[in-house]
XYZ file of C-alpha atoms in Angstrom:
653
model
C -108.233 202.008 -31.851
C -108.669 205.678 -32.453
C -105.469 207.481 -31.586
C -102.080 206.878 -30.319
C -101.374 209.886 -28.210
C -102.447 209.016 -24.667
C -103.455 212.002 -22.590
C -100.976 212.846 -19.891
C -101.554 214.684 -16.707
C -99.675 217.892 -16.308
C -96.846 217.567 -13.873
C -97.582 219.252 -10.667
C -96.562 218.242 -7.189
C -98.963 216.569 -4.886
C -102.068 218.355 -5.584
C -105.306 217.310 -3.842
C -106.507 213.779 -4.236
C -107.020 212.389 -7.711
C -110.661 213.134 -7.610
C -111.071 216.602 -6.379
C -110.474 218.062 -9.793
C -113.176 215.793 -11.111
C -115.602 217.196 -8.634
C -114.738 220.744 -9.555
C -115.121 219.951 -13.252
C -118.367 218.131 -12.643
C -117.416 215.229 -15.007
C -116.135 212.500 -12.810
C -114.930 209.922 -15.212
C -113.046 212.299 -17.457
C -111.127 214.312 -14.895
C -107.959 213.698 -13.010
C -107.869 214.649 -9.352
C -104.982 216.868 -8.544
C -103.756 214.608 -5.797
C -101.044 213.522 -8.020
C -99.732 216.605 -9.408
C -100.630 215.560 -12.858
C -97.552 214.032 -14.233
C -96.644 213.309 -17.762
C -96.703 209.713 -17.127
C -100.185 209.633 -15.671
C -103.396 209.452 -17.677
C -106.955 208.695 -16.948
C -107.453 206.325 -19.725
C -105.022 203.794 -21.105
C -104.864 205.038 -24.630
C -107.760 207.468 -24.794
C -107.345 210.025 -27.467
C -109.580 210.086 -30.348
C -108.217 209.832 -33.801
C -107.261 207.236 -36.232
C -103.523 207.697 -35.482
C -100.863 210.380 -35.845
C -101.173 212.296 -39.053
C -99.405 214.725 -41.190
C -99.921 217.633 -43.516
C -99.204 218.314 -47.100
C -99.932 220.665 -49.888
C -98.900 220.358 -53.406
C -96.033 221.474 -55.446
C -97.638 224.855 -55.757
C -97.397 227.573 -53.120
C -100.667 228.253 -51.424
C -102.091 231.740 -51.721
C -103.009 233.556 -48.507
C -106.713 233.366 -49.203
C -106.545 229.551 -49.303
C -104.660 229.256 -46.053
C -106.634 228.695 -42.862
C -104.983 231.673 -41.196
C -106.846 234.934 -40.711
C -105.499 238.440 -40.884
C -106.288 239.066 -37.264
C -106.937 237.051 -34.172
C -110.482 235.760 -33.852
C -112.890 234.219 -36.369
C -115.597 236.040 -38.280
C -118.892 234.844 -36.806
C -120.311 234.212 -40.250
C -118.853 231.292 -42.092
C -117.852 232.581 -45.508
C -116.618 229.295 -46.803
C -117.017 225.880 -45.222
C -114.058 223.452 -44.918
C -115.587 220.996 -47.292
C -116.127 223.836 -49.811
C -112.496 224.752 -49.556
C -111.608 221.149 -50.208
C -113.866 220.960 -53.209
C -112.452 224.105 -54.676
C -108.880 222.950 -54.155
C -109.686 219.595 -55.732
C -111.314 221.217 -58.746
C -108.236 223.451 -59.289
C -105.788 220.478 -58.754
C -104.134 222.458 -55.900
C -103.001 220.003 -53.174
C -103.129 220.939 -49.513
C -101.871 219.711 -46.189
C -103.327 219.620 -42.684
C -101.797 218.975 -39.219
C -102.818 217.097 -36.116
C -102.014 218.078 -32.546
C -102.840 216.721 -29.163
C -103.587 218.736 -25.933
C -100.592 219.135 -23.646
C -100.352 218.314 -19.965
C -99.557 221.669 -18.374
C -100.547 225.276 -18.765
C -97.015 225.994 -19.953
C -97.431 223.227 -22.481
C -100.561 224.858 -23.690
C -98.687 228.095 -24.245
C -96.000 226.237 -26.155
C -98.595 224.509 -28.303
C -100.322 227.756 -29.154
C -96.947 229.095 -30.185
C -96.439 225.969 -32.276
C -99.834 226.643 -33.968
C -98.549 230.063 -34.892
C -95.276 228.762 -36.252
C -96.742 225.912 -38.307
C -99.830 227.877 -39.326
C -97.434 230.184 -41.178
C -96.854 227.302 -43.659
C -100.409 227.459 -44.819
C -102.264 224.334 -43.643
C -105.824 224.054 -44.971
C -106.792 223.029 -41.390
C -105.498 221.623 -38.152
C -107.172 219.096 -35.874
C -107.065 218.743 -32.091
C -107.494 215.291 -30.536
C -109.938 214.449 -27.769
C -108.450 213.183 -24.520
C -111.053 211.520 -22.205
C -108.318 211.458 -19.514
C -107.896 215.294 -19.624
C -111.485 216.480 -19.008
C -111.593 217.401 -22.774
C -114.848 219.276 -22.796
C -113.976 221.568 -19.810
C -112.666 225.165 -19.744
C -109.238 224.145 -18.421
C -106.382 225.468 -20.490
C -105.192 222.041 -21.293
C -108.595 220.666 -22.477
C -109.259 219.642 -26.050
C -112.063 222.214 -26.199
C -109.966 225.113 -24.979
C -107.025 224.249 -27.257
C -109.277 223.948 -30.280
C -111.040 227.227 -29.383
C -107.662 229.002 -29.041
C -106.598 227.685 -32.456
C -109.764 229.130 -34.027
C -110.249 232.369 -32.111
C -106.692 233.392 -31.350
C -104.612 231.892 -34.101
C -107.288 232.135 -36.852
C -106.813 228.511 -37.993
C -109.501 226.362 -39.540
C -109.841 223.741 -36.851
C -111.387 220.264 -36.553
C -112.223 219.049 -33.025
C -112.064 215.308 -32.345
C -114.956 213.961 -30.421
C -115.341 210.331 -29.181
C -118.556 208.680 -28.203
C -117.075 205.936 -26.069
C -118.251 206.090 -22.467
C -120.360 209.110 -22.961
C -124.124 209.419 -22.911
C -126.041 211.132 -25.662
C -126.740 213.995 -23.351
C -123.008 214.510 -22.580
C -122.037 214.339 -26.286
C -124.812 216.785 -27.259
C -123.567 219.149 -24.488
C -120.027 219.107 -25.919
C -121.328 219.815 -29.411
C -123.379 222.768 -28.203
C -120.302 224.136 -26.485
C -118.183 223.657 -29.582
C -120.723 225.516 -31.630
C -120.806 228.399 -29.097
C -117.065 228.626 -29.305
C -117.025 228.958 -33.071
C -115.918 225.419 -33.853
C -117.536 224.237 -37.055
C -115.759 220.928 -37.828
C -115.903 217.599 -35.918
C -113.856 214.423 -36.405
C -116.321 211.809 -35.151
C -114.709 208.752 -33.522
C -115.721 205.809 -31.429
C -112.891 206.035 -28.941
C -110.789 203.339 -27.217
C -112.201 200.736 -24.886
C -111.197 200.776 -21.238
C -109.668 197.317 -21.373
C -108.391 195.071 -24.098
C -111.890 194.202 -25.362
C -114.793 196.470 -26.286
C -117.726 196.211 -24.004
C -121.021 197.814 -24.884
C -122.332 200.201 -22.232
C -125.963 200.971 -21.568
C -126.928 204.432 -22.714
C -123.717 204.993 -24.697
C -123.068 204.775 -28.391
C -121.272 201.799 -29.813
C -120.046 203.059 -33.102
C -118.818 206.302 -34.637
C -121.743 205.938 -37.055
C -124.058 206.642 -34.154
C -122.190 209.820 -33.415
C -122.325 211.009 -36.993
C -126.109 210.427 -37.036
C -126.547 212.336 -33.706
C -124.641 215.293 -35.103
C -126.716 215.464 -38.235
C -130.026 214.912 -36.353
C -129.355 217.498 -33.690
C -127.351 220.115 -35.631
C -128.367 219.533 -39.183
C -125.710 220.743 -41.631
C -123.959 223.099 -39.183
C -120.832 220.906 -38.692
C -118.596 219.532 -41.349
C -117.854 215.969 -40.241
C -114.768 213.875 -40.757
C -114.407 210.213 -39.896
C -111.468 207.789 -39.553
C -110.468 205.208 -42.179
C -108.193 202.223 -41.703
C -106.230 201.238 -44.815
C -105.652 197.732 -43.532
C -108.954 197.497 -41.657
C -109.789 198.409 -38.064
C -108.038 195.933 -35.678
C -111.473 195.146 -34.041
C -113.252 194.519 -37.343
C -114.051 190.908 -38.426
C -112.483 191.557 -41.816
C -111.270 194.309 -44.069
C -114.551 194.054 -46.006
C -116.601 194.317 -42.795
C -114.646 197.454 -41.778
C -115.330 198.985 -45.210
C -119.049 198.478 -44.621
C -118.782 200.363 -41.368
C -116.938 203.204 -43.102
C -119.587 203.291 -45.798
C -122.183 203.571 -43.051
C -120.377 206.555 -41.506
C -120.275 208.395 -44.862
C -123.903 207.569 -45.614
C -124.879 208.920 -42.246
C -123.439 212.315 -43.152
C -119.618 212.322 -43.022
C -117.962 214.772 -45.443
C -114.427 213.368 -45.675
C -112.132 210.719 -44.316
C -108.646 210.799 -42.746
C -106.838 207.515 -42.627
C -104.686 205.854 -39.962
C -100.942 206.012 -40.577
C -99.407 203.530 -43.055
C -95.899 203.081 -44.561
C -96.385 202.068 -48.183
C -98.265 203.897 -50.918
C -99.803 200.639 -52.260
C -101.610 200.189 -48.980
C -103.377 203.501 -49.459
C -104.073 202.872 -53.170
C -105.671 199.519 -52.386
C -107.813 201.152 -49.719
C -109.027 203.920 -51.998
C -109.836 201.486 -54.760
C -111.844 199.337 -52.265
C -113.665 202.407 -51.017
C -114.599 203.423 -54.577
C -115.847 199.871 -55.273
C -118.496 200.156 -52.528
C -119.617 203.649 -53.400
C -117.555 205.863 -51.122
C -116.860 209.039 -53.099
C -115.915 211.650 -50.527
C -112.343 212.938 -50.142
C -109.878 210.509 -48.493
C -106.815 211.999 -46.852
C -103.832 209.890 -46.189
C -102.434 210.026 -42.700
C -98.672 210.524 -42.788
C -96.281 209.890 -39.873
C -92.681 210.840 -40.304
C -90.627 208.398 -38.209
C -88.900 210.433 -35.554
C -87.393 207.940 -33.171
C -87.001 204.215 -32.664
C -88.936 203.847 -29.418
C -91.773 206.153 -30.437
C -92.161 204.140 -33.673
C -92.349 200.812 -31.817
C -94.928 202.250 -29.375
C -97.074 203.805 -32.030
C -97.273 200.794 -34.304
C -97.950 198.424 -31.431
C -100.801 200.603 -30.137
C -102.242 200.795 -33.652
C -101.613 197.110 -34.257
C -99.674 197.815 -37.458
C -96.656 196.132 -38.883
C -93.583 197.964 -39.999
C -92.474 196.776 -43.424
C -89.290 194.671 -43.293
C -87.383 197.094 -45.582
C -87.909 199.850 -43.048
C -86.961 197.672 -40.087
C -83.744 196.683 -41.941
C -82.771 200.311 -42.189
C -83.772 201.344 -38.607
C -82.435 198.448 -36.580
C -78.739 199.228 -37.148
C -79.254 202.849 -36.261
C -81.881 202.448 -33.502
C -79.670 204.238 -30.881
C -79.085 207.212 -33.105
C -82.163 209.450 -32.954
C -80.712 211.990 -35.393
C -80.062 209.286 -38.015
C -83.519 207.805 -37.552
C -85.141 211.202 -37.875
C -83.268 211.931 -41.065
C -84.291 208.569 -42.442
C -87.867 209.234 -41.362
C -87.973 212.533 -43.233
C -86.550 210.877 -46.400
C -89.041 208.013 -46.119
C -91.999 210.318 -45.578
C -90.945 212.515 -48.598
C -90.726 209.532 -50.793
C -94.108 208.231 -49.665
C -95.771 211.597 -50.163
C -94.260 212.038 -53.608
C -95.662 208.695 -54.671
C -99.069 209.483 -53.238
C -99.258 212.868 -54.894
C -98.081 211.541 -58.270
C -100.931 208.995 -58.241
C -103.608 211.611 -58.713
C -105.668 209.845 -56.028
C -104.660 212.168 -53.157
C -106.290 215.562 -52.721
C -104.192 216.498 -49.698
C -101.906 215.077 -47.059
C -102.637 214.857 -43.322
C -99.680 214.852 -40.933
C -99.504 213.316 -37.499
C -97.068 215.878 -35.884
C -96.871 214.525 -32.382
C -96.816 218.257 -31.499
C -93.317 218.464 -33.063
C -92.383 220.896 -35.788
C -89.055 219.975 -37.370
C -89.785 216.633 -39.189
C -93.147 217.602 -40.565
C -91.960 221.098 -41.652
C -88.933 219.629 -43.367
C -91.017 217.099 -45.319
C -93.353 219.860 -46.493
C -90.515 222.052 -47.586
C -88.925 219.254 -49.547
C -92.329 218.623 -51.249
C -92.611 222.305 -52.126
C -95.837 222.614 -50.062
C -94.612 224.826 -47.261
C -95.823 228.323 -48.046
C -94.460 230.715 -45.411
C -97.257 233.140 -44.672
C -95.986 236.674 -45.516
C -98.498 238.181 -43.047
C -96.478 237.164 -40.026
C -97.337 235.398 -36.833
C -99.856 236.327 -34.146
C -96.935 237.168 -31.925
C -95.819 239.994 -34.234
C -96.752 243.622 -33.496
C -99.509 243.540 -36.010
C -101.262 240.927 -33.969
C -100.276 242.108 -30.453
C -98.649 240.037 -27.836
C -100.155 236.564 -27.390
C -99.849 237.036 -23.642
C -102.311 239.916 -23.828
C -105.075 237.467 -24.528
C -104.691 235.999 -21.047
C -105.922 232.679 -22.174
C -102.854 230.783 -21.052
C -99.957 231.475 -18.735
C -96.984 232.067 -20.856
C -94.620 231.409 -18.002
C -94.925 231.010 -14.283
C -97.521 233.496 -12.921
C -94.817 235.152 -10.886
C -92.590 237.901 -12.464
C -88.932 237.291 -13.104
C -87.799 239.219 -10.079
C -90.064 237.252 -7.733
C -88.967 233.901 -9.325
C -85.349 234.793 -8.633
C -86.080 235.449 -5.060
C -87.887 232.073 -4.796
C -85.517 229.947 -6.858
C -82.257 231.685 -6.062
C -80.614 234.844 -7.371
C -77.411 232.937 -7.425
C -76.984 229.123 -7.429
C -73.687 227.822 -6.184
C -74.209 224.036 -6.459
C -76.742 221.324 -7.180
C -77.524 221.425 -3.464
C -78.770 224.972 -3.917
C -81.419 223.576 -6.195
C -82.304 220.832 -3.723
C -82.993 223.571 -1.126
C -85.522 225.257 -3.467
C -87.543 222.045 -3.634
C -87.275 221.708 0.141
C -88.543 225.222 0.854
C -91.469 224.697 -1.659
C -92.518 221.638 0.259
C -91.984 223.002 3.763
C -93.542 226.338 3.193
C -90.769 227.983 5.196
C -89.021 231.099 3.933
C -85.708 230.678 2.183
C -82.498 232.560 2.957
C -83.886 235.640 1.169
C -86.922 235.545 3.413
C -89.110 234.544 0.474
C -91.720 231.792 0.456
C -91.388 229.410 -2.494
C -94.946 229.153 -3.787
C -94.302 227.421 -7.199
C -91.878 225.375 -9.240
C -91.535 225.145 -12.961
C -93.641 221.941 -12.835
C -96.263 223.193 -10.505
C -97.843 226.647 -10.377
C -100.409 225.723 -7.837
C -100.463 225.294 -4.013
C -99.701 221.804 -2.567
C -102.645 219.501 -2.079
C -103.828 218.655 1.391
C -102.792 215.070 0.616
C -99.191 216.171 0.657
C -99.332 216.490 4.397
C -99.662 212.654 4.684
C -96.067 212.352 3.443
C -94.560 215.739 4.002
C -91.725 214.587 6.211
C -90.716 211.831 3.742
C -90.793 214.242 0.844
C -88.582 216.776 2.680
C -86.069 214.092 3.622
C -85.673 212.747 0.032
C -85.553 216.161 -1.567
C -82.743 217.221 0.686
C -80.749 214.339 -0.674
C -81.385 215.044 -4.377
C -84.571 213.132 -5.055
C -86.358 216.210 -6.580
C -90.009 215.246 -6.525
C -92.508 216.882 -8.947
C -95.432 214.433 -8.466
C -96.478 212.127 -5.747
C -99.364 210.411 -3.993
C -99.762 208.101 -0.973
C -101.365 204.682 -1.123
C -105.036 204.573 -0.139
C -107.045 201.400 0.469
C -110.765 201.956 0.554
C -111.040 205.419 2.200
C -114.619 206.878 2.173
C -115.211 209.267 -0.732
C -116.142 211.890 1.912
C -112.667 211.800 3.464
C -111.583 215.458 3.835
C -108.058 214.832 2.616
C -108.132 212.028 0.000
C -111.872 211.557 -0.723
C -113.422 212.411 -4.071
C -116.520 211.477 -6.055
C -120.166 210.920 -5.057
C -121.059 210.212 -1.456
C -121.173 206.640 -0.127
C -118.154 205.539 -2.241
C -114.715 204.389 -1.605
C -111.431 205.509 -3.156
C -108.231 203.609 -3.804
C -104.652 204.639 -4.770
C -101.287 203.115 -5.359
C -98.282 205.010 -4.014
C -96.643 206.969 -6.719
C -93.489 209.024 -6.897
C -92.067 211.036 -9.768
C -88.747 212.877 -9.482
C -85.498 214.040 -11.093
C -82.263 212.677 -9.766
C -78.629 212.244 -10.707
C -77.111 209.485 -12.827
C -75.209 208.337 -9.693
C -78.407 207.948 -7.702
C -80.168 206.150 -10.571
C -77.291 203.621 -10.640
C -77.858 202.775 -6.977
C -81.597 202.900 -7.344
C -81.585 200.213 -10.037
C -79.545 197.944 -7.807
C -82.076 198.404 -4.948
C -85.054 197.933 -7.249
C -83.927 194.363 -8.033
C -85.225 193.454 -4.554
C -88.670 195.004 -5.354
C -88.986 193.655 -8.931
C -92.384 191.973 -8.321
C -93.813 194.881 -6.413
C -92.553 198.178 -7.875
C -92.906 199.299 -11.472
C -90.438 201.893 -12.672
C -89.728 204.110 -15.622
C -86.405 205.942 -15.787
C -85.452 208.207 -18.732
C -82.904 210.908 -19.482
C -83.220 213.888 -21.757
C -81.789 211.885 -24.708
C -84.498 209.256 -24.376
C -82.450 206.461 -22.807
C -85.334 204.495 -21.211
C -85.065 201.889 -18.487
C -88.184 200.126 -17.243
C -89.489 196.902 -15.831
C -93.068 197.573 -16.791
C -94.871 195.247 -19.264
C -94.269 196.907 -22.592
C -96.915 199.540 -23.437
C -99.248 198.434 -20.615
C -100.750 201.223 -18.534
C -100.832 200.773 -14.786
C -103.963 201.895 -12.888
C -102.991 203.979 -9.843
C -106.324 205.653 -8.772
C -109.900 204.471 -8.938
C -113.128 204.717 -7.054
C -116.179 202.596 -6.314
C -119.551 204.301 -5.839
C -123.145 203.108 -5.216
C -125.039 202.202 -8.290
C -122.098 202.921 -10.648
C -119.363 201.042 -12.430
C -115.809 201.594 -11.231
C -114.782 205.153 -12.139
C -112.197 205.303 -14.820
C -108.837 204.981 -13.081
C -105.886 207.210 -13.472
C -103.032 205.261 -14.969
C -99.310 205.517 -15.368
C -98.676 205.072 -19.102
C -95.287 204.244 -20.556
C -96.090 205.889 -23.871
C -97.237 209.112 -22.278
C -94.206 209.108 -20.021
C -91.810 209.098 -23.009
C -93.654 212.057 -24.641
C -93.893 213.858 -21.336
C -90.171 213.707 -20.628
C -89.481 216.265 -23.434
C -91.616 218.839 -21.733
C -90.488 217.974 -18.217
C -86.827 218.367 -19.078
C -87.445 221.522 -21.090
C -88.963 223.325 -18.107
C -85.517 223.241 -16.439
C -84.073 225.458 -19.031
C -87.074 227.411 -20.355
C -88.523 228.308 -16.956
C -85.622 228.243 -14.565
C -82.357 228.464 -16.483
C -83.429 231.444 -18.576
C -83.658 233.587 -15.373
C -79.799 233.719 -15.420
C -77.174 235.158 -17.771
C -76.148 232.665 -20.316
C -72.612 232.083 -19.105
C -73.353 232.473 -15.357
C -72.632 229.622 -12.880
C -76.304 229.527 -12.013
C -77.291 228.913 -15.629
C -74.645 226.266 -15.939
C -75.931 224.401 -12.875
C -79.455 224.196 -14.289
C -78.127 223.216 -17.634
C -76.022 220.467 -16.010
C -79.115 219.079 -14.248
C -81.068 219.214 -17.505
C -78.335 217.375 -19.391
C -77.388 214.772 -16.812
C -80.276 213.979 -14.512
C -82.925 211.323 -15.049
C -86.729 211.589 -14.719
C -88.031 208.637 -12.705
C -91.416 207.307 -11.734
C -92.146 204.598 -9.272
C -95.441 202.789 -8.569
C -95.878 200.525 -5.552
C -98.531 198.034 -6.753
C -99.270 196.634 -3.249
C -101.662 199.394 -2.231
C -103.120 197.416 0.755
C -99.658 197.340 2.343
C -97.496 200.096 3.759
C -95.974 202.241 1.099
C -92.544 200.736 0.204
C -91.286 203.549 -1.965
C -89.750 205.459 0.890
C -87.878 202.344 1.894
C -86.655 201.942 -1.705
C -85.270 205.454 -1.554
C -83.673 204.995 1.812
C -82.001 201.734 0.666
C -80.740 203.682 -2.294
C -79.127 206.313 -0.107
C -77.662 203.645 2.104
C -76.101 201.992 -0.903
C -74.744 205.312 -2.136
C -73.147 206.020 1.184
C -71.183 202.761 1.388
C -67.424 203.194 1.035
C -66.441 203.012 -2.704
C -70.081 202.819 -3.870
C -70.279 206.274 -5.394
C -67.443 205.761 -7.849
C -68.906 202.450 -9.015
C -72.307 204.068 -9.640
C -71.028 207.043 -11.652
C -70.106 204.948 -14.577
C -73.382 203.612 -15.913
C -76.942 203.511 -14.565
C -77.844 200.419 -16.524
C -78.746 197.459 -14.275
């Protein structure tokens, strides 16, 4: 498996059918139709990313000089490469100066892209030798969309001045498609590629006609088509790739990648230094001499750890489990332990003399990785400042991403309420957005924090239902109706090549109160075999009946002479990562419009702190959508005498 961070669709309300965006992008199987307001929980491929696993960064005990950092003194990259990445590595190895590097994955929304570019700026100040950006087959990674892997990597190079490695997978892509991505990367000034196979669609790998089978094939293609232009990194697996016949067999494949032209290796995460030492020794024994960077993952939470290790098919050492299990419900305690554990691991690795640098899997988070590096003495705060400083100009002046909603503050206040008096005031904003009718100020609500685009035509198929539930506190940010074999030419839900048929499961994603969640869970017991649900609050309390870590396909298409187009899926791992961004938008986009101590600000903060994010999938797509009945049954239960007091206590079933 190549990476753990599944691509998530940005959360927008019912945008056109889950295939229209694919048509616009021109790459059907990699795009996600807007019909579902791309939600954090939804992805186009079960675990499609493209890297060994989360990684970290690291430098050595010495502070890095500005000239060795990957940051430039001004936005943009000199068109002439003065020093290649592999040459920087060689020079640092010869001097004994350790380095660190950082891995990030593309976000789901335009606002998330802005946040990530800001994160580049913050963490780039510490002096990483390079960063890398993962490849998300589910997110149209080679497109010009602000959330694509290509666009994010380009921004890192050309706007943040960071040496950047772009992941690229060969799974489910023809040679022509891959070559096109490489030409585009070159045109954008990207000069480093992490070549990966990619994840299979199902549980087992199936060879596809016209597509590469191994990352070795991708390395060979890069060298044959582009010569020595790109520096190439490949993935290494300290305990062997889970699909390999044996550890020794996997080493032979790794040797093949290096022999084909790879310049350095980054490993999958691991928890004990001896695992890495054994791997390096085995690599040396078969003639692998290029730099090998250990992938470091600071443990940041119990659930994320379990999800990541299961996806990567790794085992957590018993001594770590013994520490974590008693504190599994205390995220702060686990994070503190994770930092201590990562520092200890890195110190042992650096002391061995076998490690030229450290590569950190950040999960797009700053605190844990930065703290580890500071304790190691490797965090060198760049004295030249950030690109957001006056010397660099405002990042928003580049107009590459929307920093906030496209509307100015005054217009947002008119749409979202100059003064909120209750939670019901917030409900009305959602209702006016869906209805298109002017609010009390005579203003039309054209956007929400989770959706900066017009509603999809598909929304009209369930407009009345959406209005009814939003009025009662089911605040929907993403939805789609069930579709059973509609022609791909259908003007409302159709997508893809002509002569095909499209399918969808009904999907609903929304925020709602703890009280409503309590009633909803009681109702869902009647639909246990039909409806999958994920329910999470801002603290990460997660309630689900879905098979653990199993993605659920919710959109797919069948077309003449083609295999089934890659379905959009609801993915539990993605949903847990998405919830951070989804909840943050309440405060960062909406709450900040008001004075800090104002009643309006307090109402938004209350919703952020106390509401739950929910997604529901009706698996019986040939039948009538049952999700509206689920919601109606919930309201009926809430309205029974005495029911509300009972539900307020605890949403757990």
